[in-house]
Amino acid sequence: NSKICYYWLYYNGKRKGKQLQIDKAQILDIPIFMPDAQCIETITKYVEKAIHYEKSQDSLFNETVDKINHELYKCYELDESDIEHYIRYHQIG
């Protein structure tokens, strides 16, 4: 249920086109980040905002989801080239 997880599996797992074949080995190899308290607090704040905006204000909802993704990139310590590659993949894919 994570775009980052899908991206990782797409490039590190088995696939046929964009369809993923997920086996036990790929699941066991997924890097799992254990966030610190600050990361959890920041993401929780944005998730609560996203829930509030979801049904009433699409532009604010989308902006908040972008902020959540940005925080996740920081938590996973992705550099700008990783993020750019990931974003480019999702614009094409």
Short mmCIF file of C-alpha atoms in Angstrom, two decimals, residues 24-89:
data_model
loop_
_atom_site.label_atom_id
_atom_site.label_comp_id
_atom_site.label_asym_id
_atom_site.label_seq_id
_atom_site.Cartn_x
_atom_site.Cartn_y
_atom_site.Cartn_z
CA LYS A 24 8.37 -14.48 -0.18
CA ALA A 25 11.99 -13.63 -1.05
CA GLN A 26 11.10 -10.18 -2.38
CA ILE A 27 8.93 -9.41 0.64
CA LEU A 28 11.69 -10.43 3.04
CA ASP A 29 14.16 -8.16 1.22
CA ILE A 30 12.04 -4.99 1.37
CA PRO A 31 13.96 -2.40 3.39
CA ILE A 32 11.83 -1.52 6.36
CA PHE A 33 12.40 1.87 7.89
CA MET A 34 11.93 2.32 11.61
CA PRO A 35 11.07 6.01 11.92
CA ASP A 36 12.08 8.16 14.82
CA ALA A 37 9.53 10.03 16.92
CA GLN A 38 9.93 13.26 14.92
CA CYS A 39 9.24 11.49 11.62
CA ILE A 40 6.16 9.77 13.05
CA GLU A 41 4.86 13.04 14.50
CA THR A 42 5.31 14.96 11.23
CA ILE A 43 3.73 12.29 9.05
CA THR A 44 0.86 11.82 11.51
CA LYS A 45 0.14 15.55 11.38
CA TYR A 46 -0.03 15.48 7.58
CA VAL A 47 -2.15 12.32 7.50
CA GLU A 48 -4.67 13.92 9.85
CA LYS A 49 -4.83 16.96 7.54
CA ALA A 50 -5.24 14.72 4.49
CA ILE A 51 -8.15 12.91 6.13
CA HIS A 52 -9.77 16.26 6.89
CA TYR A 53 -9.32 17.54 3.32
CA GLU A 54 -10.09 14.29 1.50
CA LYS A 55 -13.75 14.84 0.75
CA SER A 56 -13.98 18.60 0.61
CA GLN A 57 -10.84 20.20 -0.81
CA ASP A 58 -9.08 18.20 -3.52
CA SER A 59 -6.21 20.64 -4.08
CA LEU A 60 -5.38 20.80 -0.36
CA PHE A 61 -5.68 17.01 -0.11
CA ASN A 62 -3.24 16.51 -3.02
CA GLU A 63 -0.83 19.09 -1.59
CA THR A 64 -0.91 17.33 1.78
CA VAL A 65 -0.29 13.92 0.19
CA ASP A 66 2.74 15.43 -1.57
CA LYS A 67 4.01 16.64 1.82
CA ILE A 68 3.55 13.14 3.25
CA ASN A 69 5.56 11.68 0.37
CA HIS A 70 8.28 14.31 0.87
CA GLU A 71 8.53 13.41 4.56
CA LEU A 72 8.79 9.72 3.67
CA TYR A 73 11.60 10.51 1.23
CA LYS A 74 13.42 12.29 4.06
CA CYS A 75 12.81 9.43 6.48
CA TYR A 76 14.21 6.93 3.98
CA GLU A 77 17.15 9.30 3.38
CA LEU A 78 16.58 9.36 -0.37
CA ASP A 79 18.74 11.84 -2.22
CA GLU A 80 17.48 14.19 -4.93
CA SER A 81 18.43 11.83 -7.78
CA ASP A 82 16.51 8.96 -6.12
CA ILE A 83 13.45 11.18 -5.70
CA GLU A 84 13.70 12.56 -9.25
CA HIS A 85 13.96 9.05 -10.70
CA TYR A 86 11.01 7.88 -8.60
CA ILE A 87 8.84 10.86 -9.62
CA ARG A 88 9.77 10.48 -13.29
CA TYR A 89 8.85 6.79 -13.13
#
